Short mmCIF file of C-alpha atoms in Angstrom, two decimals:
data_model
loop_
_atom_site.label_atom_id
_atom_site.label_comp_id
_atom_site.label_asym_id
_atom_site.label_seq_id
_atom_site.Cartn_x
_atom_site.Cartn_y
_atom_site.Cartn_z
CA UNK K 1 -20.03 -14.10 -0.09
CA UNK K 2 -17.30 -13.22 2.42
CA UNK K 3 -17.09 -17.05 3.77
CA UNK K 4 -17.15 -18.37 0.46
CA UNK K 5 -14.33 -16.67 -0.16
CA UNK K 6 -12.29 -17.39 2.53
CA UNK K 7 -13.14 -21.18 2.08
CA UNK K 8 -12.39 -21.07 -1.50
CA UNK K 9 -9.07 -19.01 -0.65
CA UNK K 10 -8.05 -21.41 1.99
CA UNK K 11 -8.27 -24.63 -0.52
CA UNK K 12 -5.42 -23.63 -2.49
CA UNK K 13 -1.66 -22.40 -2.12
CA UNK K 14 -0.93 -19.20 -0.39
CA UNK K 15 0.86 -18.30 -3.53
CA UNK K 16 -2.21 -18.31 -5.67
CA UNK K 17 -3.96 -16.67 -2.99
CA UNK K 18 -2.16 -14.20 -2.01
CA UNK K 19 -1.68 -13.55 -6.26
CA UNK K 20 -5.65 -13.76 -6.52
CA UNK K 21 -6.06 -10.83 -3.60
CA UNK K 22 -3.64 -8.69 -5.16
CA UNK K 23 -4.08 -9.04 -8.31
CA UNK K 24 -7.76 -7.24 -7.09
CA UNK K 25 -5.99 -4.60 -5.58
CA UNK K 26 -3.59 -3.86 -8.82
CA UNK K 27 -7.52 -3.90 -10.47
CA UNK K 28 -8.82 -1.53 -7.99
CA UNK K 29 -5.91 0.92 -8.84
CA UNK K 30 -6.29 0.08 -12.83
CA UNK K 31 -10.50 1.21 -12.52
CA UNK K 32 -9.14 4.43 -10.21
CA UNK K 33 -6.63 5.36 -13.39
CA UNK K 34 -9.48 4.87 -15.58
CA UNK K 35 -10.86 8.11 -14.40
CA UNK K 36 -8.44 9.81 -16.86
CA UNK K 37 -10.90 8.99 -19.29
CA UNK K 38 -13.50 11.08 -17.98
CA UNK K 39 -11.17 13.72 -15.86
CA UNK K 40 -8.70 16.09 -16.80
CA UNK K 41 -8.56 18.12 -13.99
CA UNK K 42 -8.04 17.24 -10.26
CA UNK K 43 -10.44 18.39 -7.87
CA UNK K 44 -7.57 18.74 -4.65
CA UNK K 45 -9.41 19.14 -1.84
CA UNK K 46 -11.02 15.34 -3.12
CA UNK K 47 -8.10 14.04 -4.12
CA UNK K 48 -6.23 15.47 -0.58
CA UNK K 49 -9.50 13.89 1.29
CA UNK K 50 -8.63 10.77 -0.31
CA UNK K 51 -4.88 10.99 0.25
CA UNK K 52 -5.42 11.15 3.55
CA UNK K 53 -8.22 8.51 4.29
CA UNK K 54 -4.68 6.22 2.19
CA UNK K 55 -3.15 7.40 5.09
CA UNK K 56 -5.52 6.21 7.51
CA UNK K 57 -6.42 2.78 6.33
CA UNK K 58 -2.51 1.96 5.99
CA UNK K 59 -1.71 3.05 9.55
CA UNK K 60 -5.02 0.82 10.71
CA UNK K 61 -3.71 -2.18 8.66
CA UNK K 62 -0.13 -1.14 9.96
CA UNK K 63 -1.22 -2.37 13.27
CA UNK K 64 -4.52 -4.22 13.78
CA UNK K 65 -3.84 -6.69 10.95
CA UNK K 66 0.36 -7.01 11.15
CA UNK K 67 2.14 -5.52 14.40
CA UNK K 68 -0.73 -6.99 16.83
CA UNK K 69 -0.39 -10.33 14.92
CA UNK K 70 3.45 -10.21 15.21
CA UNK K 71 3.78 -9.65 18.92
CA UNK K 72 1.01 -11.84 20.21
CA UNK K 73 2.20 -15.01 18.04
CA UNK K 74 5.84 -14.13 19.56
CA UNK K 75 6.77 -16.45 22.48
CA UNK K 76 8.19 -14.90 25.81
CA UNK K 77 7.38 -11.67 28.41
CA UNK K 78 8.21 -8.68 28.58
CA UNK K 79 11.09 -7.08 26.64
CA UNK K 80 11.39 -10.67 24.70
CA UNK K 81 7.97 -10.59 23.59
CA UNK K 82 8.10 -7.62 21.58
CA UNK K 83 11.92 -7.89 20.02
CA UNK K 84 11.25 -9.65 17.03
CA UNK K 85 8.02 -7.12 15.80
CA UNK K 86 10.57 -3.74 16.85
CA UNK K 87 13.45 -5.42 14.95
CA UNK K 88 11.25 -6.11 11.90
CA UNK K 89 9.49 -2.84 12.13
CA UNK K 90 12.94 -0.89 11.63
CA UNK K 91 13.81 -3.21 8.95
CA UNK K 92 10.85 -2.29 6.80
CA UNK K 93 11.33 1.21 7.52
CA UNK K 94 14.79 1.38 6.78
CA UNK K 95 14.15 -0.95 3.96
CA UNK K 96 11.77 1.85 2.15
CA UNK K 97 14.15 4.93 3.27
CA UNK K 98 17.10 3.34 1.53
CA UNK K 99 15.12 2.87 -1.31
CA UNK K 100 13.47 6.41 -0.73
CA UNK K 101 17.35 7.29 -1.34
CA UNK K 102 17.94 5.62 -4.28
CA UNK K 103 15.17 5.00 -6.70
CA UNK K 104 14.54 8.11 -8.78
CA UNK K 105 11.35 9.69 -8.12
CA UNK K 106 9.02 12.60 -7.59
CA UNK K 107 5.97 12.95 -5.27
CA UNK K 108 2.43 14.56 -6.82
CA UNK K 109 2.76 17.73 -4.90
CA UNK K 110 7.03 18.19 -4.89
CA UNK K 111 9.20 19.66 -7.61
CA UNK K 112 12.15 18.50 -5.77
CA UNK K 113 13.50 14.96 -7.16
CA UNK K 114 14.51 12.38 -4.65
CA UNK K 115 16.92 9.51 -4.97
CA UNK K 116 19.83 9.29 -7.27
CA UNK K 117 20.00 12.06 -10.10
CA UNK K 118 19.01 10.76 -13.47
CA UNK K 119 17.35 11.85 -16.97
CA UNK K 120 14.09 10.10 -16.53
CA UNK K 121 11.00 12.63 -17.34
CA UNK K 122 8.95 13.55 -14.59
CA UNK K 123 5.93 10.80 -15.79
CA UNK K 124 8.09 8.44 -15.01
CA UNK K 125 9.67 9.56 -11.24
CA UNK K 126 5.87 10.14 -10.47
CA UNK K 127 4.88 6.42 -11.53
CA UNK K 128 8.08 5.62 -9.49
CA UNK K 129 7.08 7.45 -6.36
CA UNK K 130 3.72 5.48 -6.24
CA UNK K 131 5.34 2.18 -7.28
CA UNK K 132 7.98 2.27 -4.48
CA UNK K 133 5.08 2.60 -1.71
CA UNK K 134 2.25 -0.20 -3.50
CA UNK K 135 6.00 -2.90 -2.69
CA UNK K 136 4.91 -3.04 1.17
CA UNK K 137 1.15 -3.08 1.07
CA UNK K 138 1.60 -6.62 -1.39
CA UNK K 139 4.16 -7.99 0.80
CA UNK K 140 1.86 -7.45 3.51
CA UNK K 141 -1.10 -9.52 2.12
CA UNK K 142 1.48 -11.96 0.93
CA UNK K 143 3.04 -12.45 4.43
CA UNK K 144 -0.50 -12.82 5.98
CA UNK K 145 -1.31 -15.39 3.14
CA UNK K 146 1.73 -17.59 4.04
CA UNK K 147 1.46 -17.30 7.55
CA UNK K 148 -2.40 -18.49 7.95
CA UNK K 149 -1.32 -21.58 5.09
CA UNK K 150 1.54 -22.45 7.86
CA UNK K 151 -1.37 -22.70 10.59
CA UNK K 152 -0.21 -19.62 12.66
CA UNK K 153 -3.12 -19.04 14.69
CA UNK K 154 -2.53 -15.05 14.62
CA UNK K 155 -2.50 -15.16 10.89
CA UNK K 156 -6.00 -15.74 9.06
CA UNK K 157 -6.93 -16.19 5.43
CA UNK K 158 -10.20 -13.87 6.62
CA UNK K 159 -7.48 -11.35 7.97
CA UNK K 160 -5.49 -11.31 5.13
CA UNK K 161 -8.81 -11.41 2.70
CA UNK K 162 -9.78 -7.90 4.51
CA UNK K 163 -5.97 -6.49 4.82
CA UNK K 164 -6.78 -6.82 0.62
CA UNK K 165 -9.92 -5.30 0.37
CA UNK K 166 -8.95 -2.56 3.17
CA UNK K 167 -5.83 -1.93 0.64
CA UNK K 168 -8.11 -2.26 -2.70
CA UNK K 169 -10.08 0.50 -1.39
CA UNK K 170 -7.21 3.01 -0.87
CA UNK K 171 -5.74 1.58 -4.09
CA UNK K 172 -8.55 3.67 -5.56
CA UNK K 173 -7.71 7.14 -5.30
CA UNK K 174 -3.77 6.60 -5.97
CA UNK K 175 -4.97 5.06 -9.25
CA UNK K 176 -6.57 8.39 -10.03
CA UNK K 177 -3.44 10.31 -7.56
CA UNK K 178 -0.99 9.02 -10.54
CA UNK K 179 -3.27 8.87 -14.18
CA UNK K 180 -4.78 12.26 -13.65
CA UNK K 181 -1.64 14.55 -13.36
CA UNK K 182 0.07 12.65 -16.13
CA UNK K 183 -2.33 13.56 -18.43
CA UNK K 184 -2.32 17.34 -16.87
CA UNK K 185 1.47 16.84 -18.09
CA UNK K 186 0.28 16.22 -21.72
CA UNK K 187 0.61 12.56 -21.82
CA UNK K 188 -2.61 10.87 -23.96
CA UNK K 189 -5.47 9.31 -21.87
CA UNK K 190 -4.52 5.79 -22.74
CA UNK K 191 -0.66 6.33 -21.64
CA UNK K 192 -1.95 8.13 -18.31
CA UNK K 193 -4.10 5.29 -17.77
CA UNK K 194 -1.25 2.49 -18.84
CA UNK K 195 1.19 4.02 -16.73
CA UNK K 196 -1.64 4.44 -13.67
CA UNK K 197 -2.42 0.75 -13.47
CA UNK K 198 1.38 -0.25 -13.90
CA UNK K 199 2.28 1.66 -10.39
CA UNK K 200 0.40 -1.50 -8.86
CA UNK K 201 2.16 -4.28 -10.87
CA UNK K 202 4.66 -4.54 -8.22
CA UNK K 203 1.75 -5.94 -5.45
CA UNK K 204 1.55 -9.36 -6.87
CA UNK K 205 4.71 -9.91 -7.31
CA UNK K 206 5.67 -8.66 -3.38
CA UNK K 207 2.81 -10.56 -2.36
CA UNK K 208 3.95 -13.68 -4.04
CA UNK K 209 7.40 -13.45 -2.61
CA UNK K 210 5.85 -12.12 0.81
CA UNK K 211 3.90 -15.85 0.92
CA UNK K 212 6.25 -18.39 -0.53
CA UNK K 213 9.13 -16.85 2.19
CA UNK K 214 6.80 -16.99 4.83
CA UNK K 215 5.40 -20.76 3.90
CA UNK K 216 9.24 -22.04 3.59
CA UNK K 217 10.56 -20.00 6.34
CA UNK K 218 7.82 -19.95 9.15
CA UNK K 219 10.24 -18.58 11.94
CA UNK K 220 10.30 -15.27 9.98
CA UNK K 221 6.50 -14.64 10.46
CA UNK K 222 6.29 -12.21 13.58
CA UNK K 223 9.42 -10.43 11.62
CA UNK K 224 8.10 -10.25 8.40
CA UNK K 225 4.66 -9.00 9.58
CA UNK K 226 6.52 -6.25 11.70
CA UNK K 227 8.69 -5.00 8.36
CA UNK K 228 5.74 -4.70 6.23
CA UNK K 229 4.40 -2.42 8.84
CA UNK K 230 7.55 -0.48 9.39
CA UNK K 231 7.09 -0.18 5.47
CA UNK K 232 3.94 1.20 5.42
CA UNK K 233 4.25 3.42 8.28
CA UNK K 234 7.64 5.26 6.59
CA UNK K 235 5.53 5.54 3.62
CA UNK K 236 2.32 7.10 5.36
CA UNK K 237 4.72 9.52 7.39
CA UNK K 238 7.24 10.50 4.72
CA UNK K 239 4.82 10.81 1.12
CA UNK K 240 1.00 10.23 1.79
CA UNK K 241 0.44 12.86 5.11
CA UNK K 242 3.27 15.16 3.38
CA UNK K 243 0.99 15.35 0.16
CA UNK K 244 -2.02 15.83 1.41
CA UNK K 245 -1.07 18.69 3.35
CA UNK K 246 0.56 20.61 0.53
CA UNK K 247 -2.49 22.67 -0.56
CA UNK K 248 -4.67 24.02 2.83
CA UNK K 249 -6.78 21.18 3.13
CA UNK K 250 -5.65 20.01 5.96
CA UNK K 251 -9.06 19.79 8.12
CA UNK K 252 -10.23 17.36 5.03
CA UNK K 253 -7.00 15.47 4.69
CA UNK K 254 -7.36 14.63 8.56
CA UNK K 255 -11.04 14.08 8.77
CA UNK K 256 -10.21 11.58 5.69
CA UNK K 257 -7.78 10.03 8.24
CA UNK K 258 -9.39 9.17 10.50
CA UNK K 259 -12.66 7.97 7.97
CA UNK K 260 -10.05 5.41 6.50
CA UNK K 261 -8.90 4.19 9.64
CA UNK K 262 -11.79 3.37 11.39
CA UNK K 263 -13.09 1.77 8.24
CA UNK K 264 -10.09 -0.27 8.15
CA UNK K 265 -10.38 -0.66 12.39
CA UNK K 266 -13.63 -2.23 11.57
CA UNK K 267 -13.37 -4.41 8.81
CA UNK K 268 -9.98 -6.63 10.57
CA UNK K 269 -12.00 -6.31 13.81
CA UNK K 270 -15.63 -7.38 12.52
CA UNK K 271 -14.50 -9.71 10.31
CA UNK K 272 -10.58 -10.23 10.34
#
């Protein structure tokens, strides 16, 4: 099943595959928000678990499926080698903390808004907070999609298929991370759910853009890997591990760590 669709993903435009593989992880957050219709209630030290195994399979991906890629398809020794990844890296981090600065929104467990002040109700900052971080992980499949379609060896449509699936799976519990509280807030299960699934809109359209920049402008591979990692990495640091510590769990949070990373270890190793 897993060759077939690689094969089948490699026979058409990175566009519409990179738009195929996250449109399945904007689906995998849409059946996690679908728990409102069951769930009221939030069971933290689950939902903490699962906040941090997020954690763990975006730090994995961070690194075995784009900074590793980006250095060893980088020409050069030394110093030279690794300038284009550390120059991309701070660009995707300081891409996400300027937006950090000024989108409105609030995180799950924080009272405190961030970013500019505005009127927007607190549904909406939370869909915000969750939208702002789901921008990186599409760009990142997008970026792998393009690059493989160019013929970079370092870039695979198998590694970008599992870089997907690795991100579907952690697209799971923020499905449930955003539709759950907004009901708690009073919002109807069919609004919770709407506005759970529409946090993950943005991935195919960053993954899009990720692959058609990459397919025009091949140079920008090894950078553009590199800032979707920097991306990931500011979000891990400054919202997921943040969150997940908030309520005591922290021995379940970390344990759910390190499950999501080596999950995500094994799945670009095995098969990326």
């Amino acid at each position: 099943m897993f060759d077939i669709l690689v094969d089948y993903l490699s026979s058409i435009a990175p566009a519409y595959a990179a738009l195929i593989a996250t449109t399945f992880t904007w689906f995998v957050t849409a059946v996690g928000a679908a728990f409102v219709f069951f769930f009221k209630k939030l069971n933290r030290p689950f939902l903490d678990t699962m906040m941090g195994f997020t954690g763990g399979v975006m730090i994995a991906a961070s690194f075995w499926s784009l900074l590793a890629p980006a250095i060893n398809m980088t020409e050069g020794e030394s110093f030279a080698k690794v300038i284009p990844a550390a120059i991309g890296f701070f660009g995707g981090a300081m891409f996400i903390f300027v937006l950090d600065k000024i989108l409105p929104h609030v995180h799950i467990n924080f009272k405190k808004t961030e970013g500019i002040k505005t009127p927007w109700q607190r549904t909406t900052l939370l869909v915000l907070a969750i939208t702002m971080h789901n921008i990186p992980e599409g760009l990142a499949v997008g970026v792998l999609f393009g690059g493989a379609a160019s013929g970079v060896p370092e870039a695979s449509i198998a590694g970008a298929l599992i870089l997907a699936i690795g991100i579907g799976l952690q697209n799971l519990p923020e499905g449930i991370a955003v539709a759950v509280p907004l009901r708690r807030m009073g919002l109807s299960r069919r609004k919770s759910f709407m506005m759970g699934q529409a946090s993950a809109l943005v991935e195919p359209i960053a993954g899009v853009l990720g692959a058609v920049a990459v397919s025009i402008f091949t140079p920008i591979l090894p950078y553009a890997l590199a800032f979707a990692a920097g991306a990931m990495i500011f979000v891990v640091i400054e919202e997921v591990v943040p969150e997940s510590q908030q309520d005591g769990n922290t021995d379940l949070a970390t344990m759910g760590f390190i499950g999501g990373f080596i999950i995500m270890m094994v799945l670009d190793v095995a098969l990326g």
